[in-house]
Short mmCIF file of C-alpha atoms and ligand atoms in Angstrom, two decimals:
data_model
loop_
_atom_site.label_atom_id
_atom_site.label_comp_id
_atom_site.label_asym_id
_atom_site.label_seq_id
_atom_site.Cartn_x
_atom_site.Cartn_y
_atom_site.Cartn_z
CA MET W 1 14.14 23.12 -1.50
CA LEU W 2 15.45 20.03 -3.38
CA ILE W 3 14.78 16.73 -1.56
CA LEU W 4 16.16 12.99 -2.81
CA ALA W 5 13.91 10.58 -1.14
CA ILE W 6 14.61 6.48 -0.96
CA GLU W 7 11.46 3.99 -0.15
CA THR W 8 12.38 0.57 0.36
CA SER W 9 9.92 -0.86 3.15
CA CYS W 10 8.50 -3.85 1.06
CA ASP W 11 9.14 -4.97 -2.34
CA ASP W 12 9.37 -1.73 -4.46
CA THR W 13 12.83 0.18 -4.65
CA ALA W 14 11.71 3.42 -5.15
CA VAL W 15 13.67 6.78 -5.35
CA ALA W 16 12.48 10.41 -6.20
CA VAL W 17 13.47 13.89 -6.54
CA LEU W 18 11.15 16.66 -5.27
CA ARG W 19 11.28 20.52 -5.44
CA ASP W 20 9.32 21.93 -2.81
CA GLU W 21 5.74 20.81 -2.28
CA ARG W 22 4.53 19.23 -5.50
CA ASP W 23 7.19 19.95 -8.46
CA ILE W 24 8.35 16.23 -8.92
CA LEU W 25 11.29 16.20 -10.76
CA SER W 26 11.73 12.41 -11.10
CA ASN W 27 9.90 9.07 -9.70
CA VAL W 28 11.61 5.95 -10.24
CA VAL W 29 10.05 2.83 -9.11
CA ALA W 30 11.43 -0.72 -9.66
CA SER W 31 9.10 -3.49 -8.54
CA GLN W 32 10.25 -6.83 -7.63
CA LEU W 33 8.27 -9.40 -9.75
CA THR W 34 10.28 -12.38 -8.71
CA HIS W 35 7.89 -12.79 -5.32
CA ARG W 36 5.26 -13.87 -7.74
CA GLU W 37 6.17 -17.25 -7.87
CA PHE W 38 5.72 -17.55 -3.91
CA GLY W 39 2.64 -15.93 -3.99
CA GLY W 40 4.04 -13.12 -1.47
CA VAL W 41 6.88 -11.39 -0.51
CA VAL W 42 9.83 -12.92 0.64
CA PRO W 43 11.72 -11.20 3.03
CA GLU W 44 15.17 -12.48 2.61
CA ILE W 45 14.76 -12.13 -1.11
CA ALA W 46 13.33 -8.40 -1.01
CA SER W 47 16.42 -7.30 0.75
CA ARG W 48 18.96 -8.79 -1.64
CA GLN W 49 17.00 -7.25 -4.79
CA HIS W 50 17.06 -3.76 -3.07
CA LEU W 51 20.82 -4.24 -2.67
CA ARG W 52 20.79 -4.94 -6.14
CA PHE W 53 18.40 -2.34 -7.61
CA LEU W 54 18.93 0.85 -5.21
CA LEU W 55 22.06 2.26 -6.91
CA PRO W 56 20.88 2.13 -10.33
CA VAL W 57 17.41 3.46 -9.17
CA LEU W 58 18.95 6.36 -7.46
CA ARG W 59 21.24 7.13 -10.27
CA ALA W 60 18.15 7.14 -12.75
CA ALA W 61 16.57 9.35 -10.32
CA LEU W 62 19.24 12.02 -10.40
CA GLN W 63 19.68 11.73 -14.35
CA ARG W 64 15.74 12.04 -15.04
CA ALA W 65 15.73 15.08 -12.69
CA HIS W 66 18.70 16.79 -14.41
CA VAL W 67 20.25 17.54 -11.03
CA THR W 68 23.51 16.66 -9.28
CA PRO W 69 24.09 15.48 -5.90
CA GLU W 70 25.69 18.69 -4.79
CA THR W 71 22.43 20.65 -5.64
CA LEU W 72 20.37 18.55 -3.08
CA ASP W 73 19.09 20.13 0.29
CA ALA W 74 18.45 17.04 2.03
CA VAL W 75 17.97 13.25 1.74
CA ALA W 76 14.97 11.24 3.14
CA ALA W 77 14.33 7.71 3.55
CA THR W 78 11.47 5.59 5.04
CA ASN W 79 12.81 4.11 8.32
CA GLY W 80 9.60 2.16 9.29
CA PRO W 81 7.14 0.32 9.63
CA GLY W 82 8.10 -2.55 6.94
CA LEU W 83 10.67 -5.49 6.64
CA LEU W 84 13.80 -4.96 8.31
CA GLY W 85 16.10 -6.20 5.91
CA SER W 86 14.71 -4.21 3.34
CA LEU W 87 14.26 -0.89 5.21
CA LEU W 88 17.99 -0.83 6.25
CA VAL W 89 19.23 -0.78 2.65
CA GLY W 90 17.27 2.27 1.84
CA LEU W 91 17.94 3.77 5.23
CA SER W 92 21.69 3.17 5.34
CA LEU W 93 22.06 4.47 1.85
CA GLY W 94 20.05 7.64 2.76
CA LYS W 95 22.19 8.47 5.97
CA ALA W 96 25.37 7.75 4.15
CA TYR W 97 24.29 9.83 1.23
CA ALA W 98 23.17 12.75 3.39
CA LEU W 99 26.25 12.39 5.64
CA GLY W 100 28.63 12.44 2.66
CA LEU W 101 26.93 15.73 1.19
CA GLY W 102 27.01 17.31 4.46
CA ILE W 103 23.18 17.86 4.37
CA PRO W 104 20.07 17.01 6.80
CA PHE W 105 18.81 13.52 6.83
CA VAL W 106 15.15 12.97 7.45
CA GLY W 107 13.88 9.61 8.69
CA VAL W 108 10.00 9.10 7.33
CA HIS W 109 6.98 6.84 8.82
CA HIS W 110 5.89 5.00 5.80
CA ILE W 111 2.31 5.91 6.30
CA GLU W 112 3.20 9.63 6.84
CA GLY W 113 4.39 9.30 3.41
CA HIS W 114 1.15 7.68 2.18
CA ILE W 115 -1.20 10.64 3.69
CA LEU W 116 0.95 13.18 2.63
CA ALA W 117 1.03 11.97 -0.87
CA ASN W 118 -2.04 13.67 -1.14
CA SER W 119 -0.40 17.02 -0.80
CA LEU W 120 1.17 16.57 -4.39
CA VAL W 121 -2.30 17.36 -5.61
CA GLN W 122 -3.26 20.16 -3.67
CA PRO W 123 -2.44 21.72 -0.19
CA ILE W 124 -4.09 19.24 2.61
CA GLN W 125 -6.97 21.15 4.35
CA PHE W 126 -7.10 20.63 8.02
CA PRO W 127 -8.67 19.43 10.28
CA CYS W 128 -9.41 16.54 8.09
CA VAL W 129 -9.91 12.62 8.54
CA VAL W 130 -7.97 10.16 6.54
CA LEU W 131 -8.64 6.34 5.49
CA VAL W 132 -5.32 4.68 5.40
CA ILE W 133 -5.76 1.28 3.25
CA SER W 134 -2.68 -0.28 2.27
CA GLY W 135 -1.38 -3.61 2.23
CA GLY W 136 -0.20 -3.73 5.82
CA HIS W 137 -2.45 -1.13 7.29
CA THR W 138 -6.24 -0.09 7.68
CA GLN W 139 -6.81 3.11 9.91
CA ILE W 140 -8.85 5.99 10.32
CA ILE W 141 -6.97 8.65 11.31
CA HIS W 142 -8.06 12.23 12.61
CA MET W 143 -5.49 15.24 11.62
CA PRO W 144 -6.16 18.36 13.47
CA ARG W 145 -3.27 19.84 11.83
CA MET W 146 -0.16 19.10 9.81
CA GLY W 147 1.77 16.62 11.93
CA ALA W 148 -0.51 15.48 14.36
CA TYR W 149 -2.22 12.19 14.35
CA GLU W 150 -5.22 10.65 16.19
CA GLU W 151 -6.22 7.10 15.55
CA LEU W 152 -10.20 6.74 15.44
CA GLY W 153 -9.94 2.97 14.39
CA SER W 154 -7.99 0.18 12.99
CA THR W 155 -8.14 -3.40 11.60
CA ARG W 156 -8.49 -6.04 14.05
CA ASP W 157 -6.75 -8.79 11.69
CA ASP W 158 -6.06 -8.37 8.05
CA ALA W 159 -5.30 -5.09 6.10
CA ALA W 160 -7.69 -4.00 3.42
CA GLY W 161 -4.98 -4.76 0.66
CA GLU W 162 -4.02 -7.88 2.38
CA ALA W 163 -7.71 -9.12 1.94
CA PHE W 164 -7.81 -8.31 -1.60
CA ASP W 165 -4.55 -10.17 -2.04
CA LYS W 166 -5.39 -13.28 -0.20
CA ILE W 167 -8.59 -13.46 -1.74
CA GLY W 168 -7.30 -12.73 -5.19
CA LYS W 169 -4.24 -15.45 -4.54
CA MET W 170 -7.10 -18.14 -3.84
CA LEU W 171 -8.24 -17.48 -7.42
CA GLY W 172 -4.55 -17.36 -8.77
CA ILE W 173 -4.51 -13.74 -9.48
CA PRO W 174 -0.77 -12.76 -9.08
CA TYR W 175 0.55 -10.88 -6.12
CA PRO W 176 -0.55 -7.92 -5.53
CA ALA W 177 -3.90 -8.98 -6.52
CA GLY W 178 -5.62 -5.74 -6.19
CA PRO W 179 -5.51 -4.16 -9.43
CA VAL W 180 -6.16 -7.45 -11.65
CA PHE W 181 -8.83 -8.30 -8.79
CA GLU W 182 -10.60 -4.97 -9.57
CA GLN W 183 -10.45 -5.30 -13.15
CA LEU W 184 -11.95 -8.71 -13.18
CA ALA W 185 -14.79 -7.80 -10.54
CA LYS W 186 -16.06 -5.27 -13.17
CA ARG W 187 -17.38 -8.61 -15.11
CA GLY W 188 -19.27 -10.00 -11.97
CA ASN W 189 -22.30 -9.05 -10.18
CA PRO W 190 -21.60 -7.62 -6.92
CA GLN W 191 -25.01 -8.26 -5.39
CA ALA W 192 -24.52 -12.31 -6.37
CA VAL W 193 -23.19 -13.08 -2.95
CA LEU W 194 -24.28 -11.29 0.09
CA PHE W 195 -21.25 -11.65 2.43
CA THR W 196 -21.73 -10.97 5.99
CA ARG W 197 -20.18 -7.65 7.09
CA ALA W 198 -18.13 -8.15 10.41
CA LYS W 199 -20.10 -6.36 13.16
CA LEU W 200 -17.68 -5.41 16.24
CA ARG W 201 -18.95 -4.93 19.58
CA ASN W 202 -16.36 -2.38 21.13
CA GLY W 203 -14.34 -0.21 18.67
CA ALA W 204 -17.14 1.39 16.64
CA PHE W 205 -14.64 2.39 13.90
CA ASP W 206 -12.52 -0.52 13.91
CA PHE W 207 -12.63 -3.31 10.87
CA SER W 208 -12.31 -7.04 10.37
CA PHE W 209 -11.61 -8.71 7.23
CA SER W 210 -10.79 -12.28 8.30
CA GLY W 211 -14.28 -13.72 8.61
CA LEU W 212 -14.73 -12.51 4.60
CA LYS W 213 -11.65 -14.19 3.78
CA THR W 214 -13.04 -17.57 4.97
CA ALA W 215 -16.16 -17.15 3.44
CA ALA W 216 -14.87 -16.39 0.01
CA ARG W 217 -12.60 -19.39 0.27
CA ARG W 218 -15.52 -21.49 0.85
CA LYS W 219 -17.47 -20.24 -2.16
CA PHE W 220 -14.34 -20.68 -4.39
CA GLU W 221 -14.07 -24.14 -3.10
CA ALA W 222 -17.91 -24.87 -3.68
CA ALA W 223 -17.71 -23.92 -6.97
CA GLY W 224 -14.42 -25.91 -7.84
CA LEU W 225 -12.30 -22.65 -8.60
CA THR W 226 -9.30 -23.00 -5.87
CA LEU W 227 -6.04 -23.86 -7.43
CA GLN W 228 -5.24 -27.35 -6.34
CA LEU W 229 -1.54 -28.07 -6.41
CA ARG W 230 -0.56 -31.38 -4.76
CA LEU W 231 3.00 -32.67 -4.54
CA GLY W 232 1.99 -36.03 -5.80
CA SER W 233 0.76 -34.60 -9.08
CA LEU W 234 4.38 -32.75 -9.89
CA SER W 235 7.35 -34.34 -11.87
CA HIS W 236 10.08 -35.52 -9.81
CA GLU W 237 12.29 -32.63 -10.80
CA ALA W 238 9.54 -30.13 -10.00
CA ARG W 239 9.09 -31.91 -6.63
CA ARG W 240 12.82 -31.79 -5.83
CA LYS W 241 12.64 -28.03 -6.48
CA ALA W 242 9.42 -27.22 -4.57
CA GLU W 243 10.00 -29.32 -1.83
CA PRO W 244 12.47 -27.24 0.24
CA HIS W 245 10.53 -24.44 -0.32
CA PRO W 246 7.03 -25.21 0.32
CA LYS W 247 5.59 -21.90 -0.45
CA ARG W 248 7.09 -22.34 -4.28
CA LEU W 249 4.20 -24.61 -4.86
CA HIS W 250 1.94 -21.66 -5.39
CA GLN W 251 1.23 -21.10 -9.23
CA ASP W 252 -0.96 -18.35 -10.43
CA ARG W 253 -3.23 -18.53 -13.32
CA THR W 254 -2.07 -16.76 -16.43
CA PRO W 255 -4.11 -13.50 -17.59
CA GLU W 256 -5.57 -15.82 -20.34
CA GLN W 257 -6.91 -18.27 -17.60
CA LEU W 258 -8.25 -15.87 -15.46
CA GLU W 259 -10.19 -14.57 -18.27
CA ALA W 260 -11.70 -17.71 -19.15
CA LEU W 261 -12.92 -18.43 -15.71
CA PRO W 262 -16.74 -19.27 -15.40
CA ARG W 263 -19.15 -16.19 -14.58
CA GLU W 264 -19.36 -17.57 -11.09
CA ALA W 265 -15.69 -16.52 -10.38
CA PHE W 266 -16.27 -12.83 -11.21
CA ASP W 267 -19.39 -12.69 -9.21
CA ILE W 268 -17.62 -13.92 -6.01
CA LEU W 269 -14.89 -11.57 -6.52
CA ALA W 270 -17.28 -8.60 -7.27
CA SER W 271 -19.24 -9.69 -4.11
CA ALA W 272 -16.22 -9.78 -2.06
CA GLN W 273 -15.01 -6.56 -3.14
CA GLU W 274 -18.47 -4.97 -2.60
CA ALA W 275 -18.23 -6.32 1.03
CA ILE W 276 -14.74 -4.69 1.33
CA VAL W 277 -15.84 -1.24 0.00
CA ASP W 278 -19.06 -1.54 1.94
CA MET W 279 -17.04 -2.19 5.22
CA LEU W 280 -14.66 0.51 4.67
CA SER W 281 -17.24 3.15 3.71
CA THR W 282 -19.75 2.65 6.64
CA LYS W 283 -16.86 2.86 9.18
CA PHE W 284 -15.09 5.69 7.36
CA VAL W 285 -18.23 7.59 7.04
CA ALA W 286 -19.55 7.19 10.93
CA ALA W 287 -15.91 8.30 12.09
CA VAL W 288 -16.21 11.45 9.80
CA GLN W 289 -19.67 12.50 10.77
CA GLN W 290 -18.41 12.18 14.64
CA THR W 291 -15.64 14.54 14.05
CA ALA W 292 -17.49 16.93 11.71
CA VAL W 293 -14.64 17.78 9.66
CA GLN W 294 -15.07 19.09 5.77
CA HIS W 295 -12.33 17.36 4.12
CA VAL W 296 -11.63 13.59 4.06
CA TYR W 297 -8.63 11.89 2.39
CA LEU W 298 -7.82 8.50 1.13
CA ALA W 299 -4.19 7.16 1.67
CA GLY W 300 -2.41 3.77 0.51
CA GLY W 301 -2.68 1.39 -2.23
CA VAL W 302 -6.07 0.45 -1.91
CA ALA W 303 -6.96 3.91 -2.71
CA ALA W 304 -6.15 3.22 -6.18
CA ASN W 305 -9.54 1.24 -6.07
CA GLU W 306 -12.05 2.95 -8.40
CA ALA W 307 -14.99 1.38 -6.89
CA LEU W 308 -14.21 2.36 -3.45
CA ARG W 309 -13.52 6.11 -4.74
CA VAL W 310 -16.78 6.50 -6.52
CA ARG W 311 -18.61 4.74 -3.29
CA LEU W 312 -16.98 7.14 -0.96
CA ALA W 313 -17.06 10.48 -3.19
CA GLY W 314 -21.09 9.88 -3.33
CA LEU W 315 -21.39 9.05 0.34
CA MET W 316 -19.31 11.95 1.65
CA GLU W 317 -21.22 14.42 -0.56
CA THR W 318 -24.45 13.59 0.99
CA ILE W 319 -22.82 14.37 4.35
CA GLY W 320 -21.19 17.84 3.06
CA CYS W 321 -17.82 16.58 2.80
CA GLU W 322 -15.20 16.66 0.04
CA LEU W 323 -13.26 13.49 -0.63
CA HIS W 324 -9.72 13.70 -2.02
CA TYR W 325 -7.23 11.25 -3.09
CA PRO W 326 -3.54 11.00 -4.89
CA PRO W 327 -3.37 9.79 -8.25
CA ALA W 328 -3.06 6.34 -8.65
CA ARG W 329 0.68 6.15 -9.27
CA PHE W 330 1.18 7.95 -5.78
CA CYS W 331 -1.50 5.56 -3.91
CA THR W 332 1.03 2.48 -4.14
CA ASP W 333 4.32 2.80 -2.67
CA ASN W 334 6.63 5.11 -4.24
CA ALA W 335 9.37 7.59 -3.03
CA VAL W 336 7.68 10.90 -3.98
CA MET W 337 5.30 10.65 -1.00
CA ILE W 338 8.26 9.98 1.23
CA ALA W 339 9.82 13.22 -0.14
CA SER W 340 6.54 15.32 0.25
CA ALA W 341 6.43 14.10 3.94
CA ALA W 342 10.32 15.08 4.48
CA TYR W 343 9.40 18.46 2.98
CA PHE W 344 6.84 19.21 5.55
CA ARG W 345 9.18 17.77 8.36
CA LEU W 346 11.93 19.84 7.31
CA ARG W 347 10.10 22.95 7.11
CA ALA W 348 8.90 22.07 10.82
CA GLY W 349 12.42 21.15 11.61
CA GLN W 350 11.68 17.79 12.29
CA LEU W 351 15.12 16.24 10.99
CA SER W 352 16.59 12.96 12.50
CA GLU W 353 19.75 12.15 13.68
CA LEU W 354 22.18 9.84 11.84
CA ASP W 355 22.01 6.92 14.39
CA THR W 356 18.25 6.66 13.22
CA ASN W 357 17.42 3.09 13.28
CA ALA W 358 14.97 1.09 11.24
CA PHE W 359 11.76 -0.17 12.82
CA ALA W 360 9.52 -3.32 11.81
CA ARG W 361 6.29 -2.08 13.50
CA GLY W 362 5.03 1.49 15.32
CA ALA W 363 2.31 3.71 15.21
CA LEU W 364 2.38 6.96 13.55
CA GLN W 365 3.62 9.75 16.34
CA THR W 366 2.24 13.11 16.32
CA TRP W 367 5.28 15.68 15.85
CA ALA W 368 6.93 16.80 18.98
O1 LIG U 401 0.56 0.99 -0.26
P1 LIG U 401 0.89 -0.07 -0.67
O2 LIG U 401 1.30 0.10 -1.98
O3 LIG U 401 2.02 -1.18 0.08
C1 LIG U 401 1.92 -1.19 1.29
O4 LIG U 401 2.30 -0.43 1.96
O5 LIG U 401 1.27 -2.00 1.81
O6 LIG U 401 -0.33 -1.17 -1.24
C2 LIG U 401 -0.38 -2.10 -1.74
C3 LIG U 401 -1.98 -2.93 -1.63
C4 LIG U 401 -1.57 -4.31 -2.18
O7 LIG U 401 -2.67 -5.31 -1.12
C5 LIG U 401 -2.57 -4.36 -3.41
O8 LIG U 401 -3.23 -5.40 -3.59
C6 LIG U 401 -3.58 -3.08 -3.04
O9 LIG U 401 -2.78 -2.28 -2.36
N1 LIG U 401 -4.11 -2.38 -4.24
C7 LIG U 401 -5.34 -2.43 -4.64
C8 LIG U 401 -5.40 -1.84 -5.68
N2 LIG U 401 -4.14 -1.16 -6.14
C9 LIG U 401 -3.57 -1.83 -5.19
N3 LIG U 401 -6.50 -2.92 -4.03
C10 LIG U 401 -7.71 -2.90 -4.62
N4 LIG U 401 -7.75 -2.23 -5.84
C11 LIG U 401 -6.90 -1.58 -6.53
N5 LIG U 401 -6.81 -0.98 -7.79
ZN1 LIG U 402 2.81 1.40 1.13
#
């Protein structure tokens, strides 16, 4: 079965061609770097960029896969959750492409894609528990079988990736901060600052990262490390450009400036990462022990974090569980994961109608 999949839920324009379960014929991702000057994704700009990038990315995906549209068996596209304007670009093209070719269309939940990226390595073993950690989601999900999702816990405020991004941004690490954050944290002492771990009364497996964010800001401020950019300090021209777009005031540090930061900066980063890894691991291990599964999986962009992988691999081994995760390039947003989810949906007869709409928010639903 040959599937073409499209992912445009946030700021990556991605198209992939997958044959059956894990024969990846092509995987093209165009990342929108233009958001960096704003320090985060600007939805209106994201959808316009998708419009510009999508057709060239689709053509490249077909070319690299050495397939023609007529040989495709199905088209898939992410239909939510995400930025509505961005989702609509990929979803509309996906539905039109399927209609034009007279083949089935499958709308895929973005988080289902992240989870099923795990089957690109080897078949997922059920029952299992998945820790979903991305820029927009942090959830612990029990999967008794393919297509069945039971949420055991989730975040009360920020997502894990958001915590990395927001704390990184305070120091001027370009968006998304995760990968550079992790590299810089390697140079610091994770025990230097003992950040308080959030304790939640109800919801034993829920997370909270907002307190850590505030605590990290205080540490950066006390050490004089936060970026201070005041309108008054700008030239007339720079001020005129910035004023209608206050967010444009955001300026990142260059790689050289980041490297040259004092030791204290790396210590705070390392300690903040340690707190995030610790909070994620403690809750995940507790949830896994309650379900008594033998296989556990990571999914989403933060699953690329080496410190988290190492910590969890050790902890899971002590409780007799095997930890699995996708290769780093399939942890962050891509379209192969959407194709993977579509493959299992197609096999289960879970096709979508052509009036399928995009949705900004919505939990993963167990297949009907
Ligand atoms: O899954 P993803 O690509 O997009 C969403 O669906 O949100 O996740 C992106 C998130 C960002 O917050 C990014 O900073 C984070 O994943 N991330 C990392 C790492 N690589 C990406 N966080 C920590 N360590 C990393 N190595
Ligand atoms: Zn994602």
